[in-house]
Tab-separated table of C-alpha atoms in Angstrom:
chain	number	residue	atom	x	y	z
A	14	MET	CA	-36.373	-19.537	-19.824
A	15	GLN	CA	-34.012	-22.170	-20.605
A	16	ARG	CA	-31.865	-18.499	-21.993
A	17	GLN	CA	-32.158	-17.161	-18.709
A	18	LEU	CA	-30.846	-19.873	-16.570
A	19	VAL	CA	-27.904	-20.419	-18.769
A	20	GLN	CA	-26.956	-16.066	-18.427
A	21	SER	CA	-27.630	-16.490	-14.291
A	22	PHE	CA	-25.284	-20.098	-14.481
A	23	ARG	CA	-22.671	-18.424	-16.284
A	24	HIS	CA	-22.435	-15.623	-14.092
A	25	THR	CA	-22.664	-17.951	-11.386
A	26	TRP	CA	-19.514	-17.831	-9.570
A	27	ARG	CA	-18.186	-21.732	-7.535
A	28	ASN	CA	-15.700	-22.924	-5.402
A	29	VAL	CA	-13.487	-26.579	-6.311
A	30	LEU	CA	-11.247	-27.626	-3.806
A	31	PRO	CA	-8.864	-29.486	-5.200
A	32	ALA	CA	-7.533	-33.450	-5.015
A	33	GLY	CA	-4.174	-33.435	-3.772
A	34	ALA	CA	-3.691	-30.308	-3.618
A	35	PRO	CA	-1.677	-30.105	0.203
A	36	GLY	CA	-3.378	-26.718	1.946
A	37	CYS	CA	-3.050	-23.620	3.006
A	38	SER	CA	-0.440	-21.952	5.381
A	39	GLN	CA	-2.045	-23.194	8.608
A	40	GLY	CA	-3.097	-26.151	7.322
A	41	THR	CA	-6.950	-26.264	6.138
A	42	PRO	CA	-7.890	-26.547	2.700
A	43	TYR	CA	-7.527	-24.915	-0.433
A	44	SER	CA	-9.985	-23.809	-2.820
A	45	PHE	CA	-10.650	-21.690	-5.864
A	46	TRP	CA	-13.086	-20.154	-7.540
A	47	VAL	CA	-14.453	-21.121	-11.309
A	48	ARG	CA	-16.962	-19.195	-13.417
A	49	GLU	CA	-18.086	-20.547	-16.852
A	50	GLY	CA	-17.822	-19.376	-19.796
A	51	ASP	CA	-17.072	-19.977	-22.974
A	52	PRO	CA	-15.001	-23.312	-22.404
A	53	THR	CA	-12.734	-22.201	-25.436
A	54	LYS	CA	-11.952	-18.905	-23.582
A	55	LEU	CA	-9.733	-19.641	-20.378
A	56	ALA	CA	-8.437	-17.151	-18.300
A	57	VAL	CA	-6.234	-18.466	-15.237
A	58	ILE	CA	-5.464	-15.449	-12.825
A	59	LEU	CA	-3.545	-15.646	-9.610
A	60	SER	CA	-4.109	-13.262	-7.229
A	61	GLY	CA	-2.924	-10.649	-4.861
A	62	GLY	CA	-2.905	-10.808	-0.863
A	63	GLY	CA	0.927	-10.263	-0.276
A	64	ALA	CA	3.906	-12.821	1.415
A	65	CYS	CA	5.969	-13.592	4.504
A	66	TRP	CA	8.969	-14.768	5.865
A	67	THR	CA	10.029	-14.158	9.194
A	68	GLY	CA	8.474	-15.609	12.221
A	69	GLU	CA	7.194	-12.247	12.533
A	70	ASN	CA	5.207	-11.732	9.997
A	71	CYS	CA	3.685	-15.059	9.414
A	72	ALA	CA	2.386	-15.632	12.809
A	73	LEU	CA	-1.698	-14.533	13.059
A	74	HIS	CA	-0.874	-12.878	16.463
A	75	GLY	CA	1.473	-11.102	15.423
A	76	LYS	CA	1.908	-9.072	12.257
A	77	PRO	CA	1.195	-10.709	8.548
A	78	PHE	CA	1.155	-9.522	5.615
A	79	TYR	CA	-0.453	-12.010	3.547
A	80	ARG	CA	-3.164	-14.119	3.225
A	81	PRO	CA	-3.292	-17.606	4.883
A	82	PHE	CA	-6.196	-19.071	4.428
A	83	ALA	CA	-8.864	-20.021	1.374
A	84	GLY	CA	-12.202	-20.827	1.359
A	85	LEU	CA	-15.833	-19.422	0.935
A	86	GLU	CA	-14.127	-15.738	2.073
A	87	GLN	CA	-12.491	-15.251	-1.058
A	88	ASP	CA	-15.185	-15.099	-3.002
A	89	PRO	CA	-14.684	-13.121	-6.045
A	90	SER	CA	-18.669	-11.938	-7.335
A	91	ASN	CA	-18.585	-8.309	-5.838
A	92	LEU	CA	-14.847	-6.982	-7.277
A	93	GLY	CA	-14.987	-5.132	-10.176
A	94	GLY	CA	-12.391	-4.703	-13.507
A	95	VAL	CA	-12.009	-8.047	-15.310
A	96	PHE	CA	-14.146	-9.363	-12.558
A	97	ASP	CA	-16.952	-7.486	-13.317
A	98	THR	CA	-18.456	-9.323	-15.840
A	99	ASP	CA	-21.681	-7.632	-16.188
A	100	ASN	CA	-20.080	-4.348	-18.114
A	101	PRO	CA	-19.555	-4.820	-21.758
A	102	GLU	CA	-16.465	-3.271	-21.835
A	103	ASN	CA	-14.820	-6.340	-20.467
A	104	PRO	CA	-13.147	-8.095	-22.695
A	105	LEU	CA	-13.708	-11.314	-20.301
A	106	ALA	CA	-17.005	-10.772	-19.468
A	107	ASP	CA	-17.574	-13.902	-21.687
A	108	TYR	CA	-15.016	-16.465	-20.541
A	109	THR	CA	-14.473	-19.499	-18.354
A	110	ILE	CA	-12.430	-17.497	-15.781
A	111	VAL	CA	-9.958	-20.204	-12.918
A	112	TYR	CA	-9.757	-17.414	-9.923
A	113	LEU	CA	-6.299	-19.554	-7.291
A	114	PRO	CA	-6.086	-17.284	-4.272
A	115	THR	CA	-2.679	-16.565	-2.275
A	116	ALA	CA	-3.401	-18.268	0.781
A	117	ASN	CA	0.541	-19.943	1.725
A	118	GLY	CA	2.585	-16.779	1.987
A	119	ASP	CA	4.825	-17.682	-1.095
A	120	VAL	CA	3.608	-15.713	-3.579
A	121	PHE	CA	2.947	-19.322	-5.752
A	122	LEU	CA	6.804	-20.341	-5.522
A	123	GLY	CA	6.538	-22.179	-2.868
A	124	ASP	CA	7.378	-26.225	-2.174
A	125	SER	CA	8.805	-25.781	1.349
A	126	VAL	CA	7.578	-26.843	5.150
A	127	THR	CA	9.097	-24.017	7.145
A	128	THR	CA	9.571	-23.264	10.695
A	129	TYR	CA	10.154	-19.851	12.008
A	130	ASP	CA	11.138	-19.517	15.326
A	131	VAL	CA	8.322	-16.516	16.393
A	132	PRO	CA	9.464	-13.362	18.918
A	133	ALA	CA	7.215	-12.370	21.870
A	134	MET	CA	4.422	-10.634	20.938
A	135	GLY	CA	0.902	-9.504	20.628
A	136	GLY	CA	0.648	-11.004	24.281
A	137	GLN	CA	1.751	-14.306	23.177
A	138	PRO	CA	5.237	-15.592	24.461
A	139	ALA	CA	7.482	-16.367	22.136
A	140	GLY	CA	7.641	-20.125	20.149
A	141	LYS	CA	7.374	-21.212	17.230
A	142	ILE	CA	5.249	-22.004	13.750
A	143	ASN	CA	5.223	-23.999	10.951
A	144	ILE	CA	4.235	-22.007	7.285
A	145	LEU	CA	3.205	-24.621	4.636
A	146	HIS	CA	4.323	-23.029	2.080
A	147	LYS	CA	2.946	-25.141	-0.617
A	148	GLY	CA	1.343	-22.432	-2.746
A	149	TYR	CA	3.470	-23.987	-5.985
A	150	ASP	CA	1.166	-27.147	-5.361
A	151	ASN	CA	-2.114	-25.183	-4.008
A	152	ALA	CA	-2.437	-24.140	-7.234
A	153	ALA	CA	-0.309	-27.596	-9.963
A	154	SER	CA	-3.662	-29.376	-8.425
A	155	ALA	CA	-6.228	-26.073	-9.460
A	156	LEU	CA	-4.298	-26.320	-12.726
A	157	ASP	CA	-4.466	-29.733	-13.268
A	158	TRP	CA	-8.436	-29.603	-12.676
A	159	MET	CA	-8.614	-27.055	-15.112
A	160	PHE	CA	-6.540	-29.705	-17.773
A	161	LYS	CA	-8.711	-32.068	-17.064
A	162	THR	CA	-12.204	-29.829	-17.766
A	163	TYR	CA	-10.948	-27.664	-20.704
A	164	ARG	CA	-9.620	-29.869	-22.750
A	165	ASP	CA	-9.123	-28.165	-25.553
A	166	PRO	CA	-9.526	-24.191	-24.997
A	167	LYS	CA	-8.107	-21.677	-28.501
A	168	THR	CA	-7.041	-19.237	-26.282
A	169	VAL	CA	-6.257	-18.529	-22.522
A	170	ALA	CA	-4.907	-15.900	-20.831
A	171	VAL	CA	-2.534	-16.053	-17.674
A	172	MET	CA	-2.823	-13.406	-15.408
A	173	GLY	CA	-1.472	-12.096	-11.479
A	174	TRP	CA	-1.790	-8.917	-9.829
A	175	SER	CA	0.611	-8.160	-6.781
A	176	ALA	CA	1.527	-11.593	-5.808
A	177	GLY	CA	0.306	-13.126	-8.188
A	178	ALA	CA	1.968	-11.164	-10.801
A	179	ILE	CA	5.769	-12.191	-9.499
A	180	ALA	CA	5.262	-15.529	-10.855
A	181	SER	CA	2.826	-15.553	-13.705
A	182	PRO	CA	5.680	-15.628	-16.069
A	183	ILE	CA	5.987	-19.429	-15.198
A	184	TYR	CA	2.544	-20.094	-14.842
A	185	THR	CA	2.143	-18.910	-17.801
A	186	HIS	CA	4.977	-21.320	-19.360
A	187	ILE	CA	2.978	-24.283	-17.581
A	188	VAL	CA	0.598	-23.844	-19.210
A	189	ALA	CA	1.829	-23.400	-23.177
A	190	GLN	CA	3.037	-26.902	-21.919
A	191	HIS	CA	0.388	-28.156	-21.108
A	192	TYR	CA	-2.031	-26.510	-24.172
A	193	PRO	CA	0.531	-26.050	-27.386
A	194	ASP	CA	-2.434	-25.184	-29.995
A	195	ALA	CA	-3.751	-22.419	-27.256
A	196	SER	CA	-3.329	-19.014	-28.646
A	197	VAL	CA	-1.757	-18.224	-24.162
A	198	THR	CA	-1.162	-14.325	-23.492
A	199	HIS	CA	-0.043	-12.858	-20.772
A	200	PHE	CA	0.092	-10.149	-18.540
A	201	ALA	CA	1.417	-8.699	-14.521
A	202	ASP	CA	-0.584	-6.553	-12.850
A	203	GLY	CA	2.187	-5.122	-10.896
A	204	GLY	CA	5.558	-7.013	-8.912
A	205	GLY	CA	7.939	-5.386	-11.615
A	206	ALA	CA	10.130	-2.922	-8.780
A	207	TYR	CA	11.167	-6.420	-6.777
A	208	ARG	CA	15.115	-5.231	-8.414
A	209	VAL	CA	16.550	-5.474	-4.726
A	210	GLY	CA	19.736	-7.858	-5.556
A	211	GLU	CA	20.440	-10.379	-2.196
A	212	LYS	CA	17.169	-8.968	-0.605
A	213	LEU	CA	15.116	-11.452	-2.693
A	214	ALA	CA	18.197	-14.881	-1.714
A	215	PRO	CA	16.349	-15.652	2.307
A	216	LEU	CA	12.769	-15.319	0.727
A	217	PHE	CA	13.478	-17.671	-1.859
A	218	LYS	CA	15.062	-20.038	0.818
A	219	SER	CA	12.137	-19.401	3.500
A	220	TRP	CA	9.215	-21.087	0.845
A	221	GLY	CA	11.760	-23.526	-1.112
A	222	THR	CA	11.232	-22.120	-4.584
A	223	ALA	CA	14.690	-24.431	-5.339
A	224	ASN	CA	12.273	-27.056	-5.402
A	225	VAL	CA	9.574	-25.588	-7.385
A	226	LEU	CA	12.318	-24.334	-10.340
A	227	LYS	CA	13.069	-27.572	-10.739
A	228	ARG	CA	9.698	-29.390	-10.985
A	229	VAL	CA	8.753	-27.065	-14.082
A	230	LYS	CA	10.451	-28.414	-16.941
A	231	GLY	CA	12.601	-25.051	-18.555
A	232	PHE	CA	13.641	-23.825	-15.437
A	233	GLU	CA	15.442	-26.400	-13.749
A	234	ASP	CA	18.694	-25.046	-13.983
A	235	LEU	CA	17.574	-21.470	-13.313
A	236	SER	CA	20.389	-21.340	-10.430
A	237	MET	CA	19.487	-19.569	-6.871
A	238	ASP	CA	23.081	-17.010	-6.602
A	239	GLY	CA	21.354	-14.220	-7.577
A	240	LEU	CA	18.008	-14.653	-8.894
A	241	SER	CA	15.557	-12.668	-9.955
A	242	MET	CA	12.122	-11.461	-10.126
A	243	GLU	CA	13.340	-10.529	-13.267
A	244	ASP	CA	14.744	-13.473	-14.597
A	245	LEU	CA	11.372	-15.599	-14.573
A	246	TYR	CA	10.659	-13.727	-17.242
A	247	ILE	CA	13.713	-13.789	-19.280
A	248	ARG	CA	13.314	-17.768	-19.261
A	249	ALA	CA	9.609	-18.275	-19.962
A	250	ALA	CA	9.878	-15.423	-22.981
A	251	GLU	CA	12.870	-17.213	-24.522
A	252	LEU	CA	11.081	-20.722	-23.971
A	253	HIS	CA	7.799	-18.437	-25.825
A	254	PRO	CA	9.073	-16.640	-28.107
A	255	GLU	CA	5.460	-16.059	-29.162
A	256	ILE	CA	3.932	-15.073	-26.031
A	257	THR	CA	4.889	-11.161	-25.413
A	258	PHE	CA	4.460	-10.388	-21.774
A	259	HIS	CA	2.974	-7.938	-20.438
A	260	GLN	CA	3.904	-5.311	-17.325
A	261	TYR	CA	1.597	-3.471	-15.315
A	262	ASN	CA	2.955	-0.516	-12.838
A	263	GLU	CA	2.038	2.475	-10.861
A	264	ARG	CA	5.465	4.782	-11.255
A	265	HIS	CA	4.760	4.615	-6.914
A	266	ASP	CA	3.542	2.079	-5.610
A	267	ASP	CA	2.941	2.142	-2.684
A	268	VAL	CA	2.355	-1.546	-1.825
A	269	GLN	CA	5.867	-3.108	-4.250
A	270	ALA	CA	7.593	0.245	-1.248
A	271	LEU	CA	6.330	-2.361	1.740
A	272	PHE	CA	7.197	-5.055	1.256
A	273	MET	CA	10.909	-3.827	0.160
A	274	ARG	CA	11.078	-2.224	3.854
A	275	LEU	CA	10.381	-5.718	4.986
A	276	MET	CA	13.086	-6.658	3.176
A	277	GLY	CA	15.614	-4.276	4.753
A	278	VAL	CA	15.489	-2.306	2.104
A	279	GLU	CA	15.646	1.641	3.559
A	280	ALA	CA	15.179	3.868	1.001
A	281	PRO	CA	12.868	2.092	-1.383
A	282	ASP	CA	12.785	4.164	-4.965
A	283	VAL	CA	9.751	2.744	-6.811
A	284	PRO	CA	10.480	3.876	-10.403
A	285	ALA	CA	14.621	3.127	-10.465
A	286	ASN	CA	13.634	-0.157	-9.768
A	287	LEU	CA	11.382	-0.413	-12.270
A	288	ASP	CA	13.237	1.279	-14.774
A	289	ASP	CA	16.818	-1.028	-13.654
A	290	ALA	CA	13.964	-4.386	-13.959
A	291	HIS	CA	12.780	-3.545	-16.772
A	292	ALA	CA	15.989	-2.587	-18.993
A	293	TYR	CA	17.068	-5.328	-16.951
A	294	ILE	CA	14.708	-7.684	-19.620
A	295	ARG	CA	13.789	-5.794	-22.752
A	296	ALA	CA	18.383	-6.275	-22.995
A	297	LYS	CA	18.054	-9.587	-23.510
A	298	VAL	CA	14.284	-10.623	-25.098
A	299	PRO	CA	12.309	-8.582	-27.466
A	300	ASN	CA	9.046	-9.862	-25.844
A	301	PHE	CA	8.322	-7.993	-23.729
A	302	ARG	CA	5.999	-4.675	-22.372
A	303	THR	CA	5.151	-2.266	-20.093
A	304	TYR	CA	1.954	0.132	-19.534
A	305	THR	CA	3.570	2.373	-16.502
A	306	SER	CA	1.033	5.265	-15.228
A	307	TRP	CA	0.309	8.150	-12.553
A	308	GLY	CA	-0.362	6.705	-9.183
A	309	HIS	CA	0.626	4.485	-5.662
A	310	ASP	CA	-1.148	1.502	-6.137
A	311	GLU	CA	-1.468	-2.154	-7.885
A	312	ALA	CA	-4.359	-4.678	-8.535
A	313	ILE	CA	-6.181	-2.524	-11.529
A	314	ILE	CA	-7.612	-6.038	-12.430
A	315	GLY	CA	-9.561	-6.677	-9.665
A	316	GLY	CA	-11.091	-3.271	-9.791
A	317	TYR	CA	-9.683	-0.932	-7.183
A	318	TYR	CA	-11.506	2.482	-7.574
A	319	ASP	CA	-10.588	6.440	-7.603
A	320	ALA	CA	-12.076	8.492	-5.698
A	321	VAL	CA	-13.926	11.062	-8.451
A	322	LEU	CA	-16.402	13.894	-7.089
A	323	ALA	CA	-19.530	12.616	-9.177
A	324	LYS	CA	-22.953	14.791	-8.999
A	325	ASN	CA	-25.088	11.657	-9.416
A	326	ALA	CA	-24.062	8.061	-7.231
A	327	LEU	CA	-25.319	6.183	-10.556
A	328	ASP	CA	-22.793	7.226	-12.702
A	329	ASN	CA	-21.043	3.860	-11.431
A	330	ARG	CA	-22.994	1.238	-10.727
A	331	GLY	CA	-24.554	2.759	-7.129
A	332	ARG	CA	-21.483	3.095	-5.980
A	333	PRO	CA	-21.199	7.145	-4.412
A	334	HIS	CA	-18.450	8.848	-5.545
A	335	VAL	CA	-16.572	6.406	-7.272
A	336	LEU	CA	-15.426	4.807	-10.748
A	337	ASP	CA	-12.983	1.113	-11.064
A	338	ARG	CA	-9.708	2.486	-12.816
A	339	PHE	CA	-9.710	-0.548	-14.714
A	340	TYR	CA	-11.959	0.678	-17.025
A	341	THR	CA	-11.210	4.650	-16.921
A	342	ARG	CA	-6.842	4.162	-16.274
A	343	GLN	CA	-5.152	6.941	-19.129
A	344	THR	CA	-1.323	7.459	-19.694
A	345	ASN	CA	-0.406	9.413	-22.325
A	346	GLY	CA	-3.440	9.622	-23.992
A	347	VAL	CA	-3.417	5.524	-24.587
A	348	ARG	CA	-6.406	3.976	-22.680
A	349	PHE	CA	-5.158	1.557	-19.711
A	350	LEU	CA	-7.680	-0.901	-20.839
A	351	ASP	CA	-8.286	-0.368	-25.080
A	352	TRP	CA	-3.970	-1.719	-24.000
A	353	PHE	CA	-4.882	-4.871	-21.644
A	354	THR	CA	-7.174	-6.245	-23.993
A	355	ALA	CA	-5.262	-6.073	-26.883
A	356	ALA	CA	-2.603	-7.447	-24.980
A	357	VAL	CA	-4.467	-10.501	-22.828
A	358	THR	CA	-6.821	-11.667	-27.199
A	359	GLY	CA	-2.695	-11.303	-28.913
A	360	LYS	CA	-2.428	-8.368	-30.142
A	361	PRO	CA	0.527	-6.323	-30.178
A	362	VAL	CA	0.896	-2.879	-28.054
A	363	GLU	CA	3.617	-0.512	-27.559
A	364	ASP	CA	4.867	0.707	-23.656
A	365	VAL	CA	3.195	3.517	-22.610
A	366	ALA	CA	5.117	5.148	-19.630
A	367	CYS	CA	4.110	8.392	-18.558
A	368	VAL	CA	4.816	11.232	-17.417
A	369	ASP	CA	5.438	13.831	-14.723
A	370	CYS	CA	3.725	10.566	-13.412
A	371	GLU	CA	1.413	12.192	-10.537
A	372	THR	CA	-1.580	14.234	-12.259
A	373	PRO	CA	-4.438	11.878	-12.842
A	374	GLU	CA	-5.106	11.581	-16.017
A	375	TYR	CA	-8.722	9.364	-16.922
A	376	HIS	CA	-11.087	8.358	-19.731
A	377	TRP	CA	-13.882	9.142	-18.719
A	378	THR	CA	-17.497	10.693	-20.018
A	379	ARG	CA	-20.551	11.215	-17.703
A	380	PRO	CA	-23.678	9.661	-18.972
A	381	ALA	CA	-26.296	11.757	-20.036
A	382	PHE	CA	-29.083	11.567	-17.578
A	383	PRO	CA	-32.734	11.995	-19.214
A	384	GLN	CA	-33.866	15.742	-17.979
């Protein structure tokens, strides 16, 4: 009976309200999620959820492209991928997982309260809106709770997807600084194609990213003049030559193309941007590896699904005609799950890149069912 209670507890997510968190974009309380596992093995996951930097895409009655709140509705228990703790292939199944929702429209790179002009739209007159771009402080409050609660982990995997992928190198650095005796690893899912030059400058200004960099030891001297997302990888990799920084992207990522159009890029070329960004990082640091797959999506670690014609709905734990890409994705014969597992457990991996980048490739066989 005691063993059953322990197993049940280990698979239960709980919501935590961290002390000192400034709150979500509209000033509502910020909270994050924790699933207790082995206290010596931690996984810090920065979630996706978009971004905003104008009155039109920050106002809730306009065209918001971000998650403005965090709370009970962000419960990750129904997600797949690394959150499927019942799957025996999940390399994080026995980890303690600290899951940080994004709720400030600033991809965890914000330290500002910004007033935007909102045009008349959605039946509402023109006006103004204040947005708490305080993603950095919210994340720092959650990490402070983690540092006090888990004082001596042996292994820490820091990762993020989509919006959470972009700032993940900075947070890997912060975690590695606090846990100098732990083996720290990094993984980013998406966000690798934002090689758009000065188009990023208005976003950084709105978010107060300069204030964030001034507060992070080792990043204080990074110039905002021409700052790129790749510069964050390079600085983190320079500070931590013992850590390999990993990035997964799909060659024709529609989400990144959408946000580039919102930034003012008329004809986004995700493949070309990925190539340029990866080459820029590789030219400056050796500890960077990529897995570039076929497809048009992101958020593979969160357990999104492919449509697959299955004769038996039980092939995927009751979800008919779908399979979790985290476990089935394959590129050029390299199973993504194997690559990811090696990356987050500190083992060396080689770069993987698709060839035609359109033809689906799966590592999956139909399980045998009793006749």
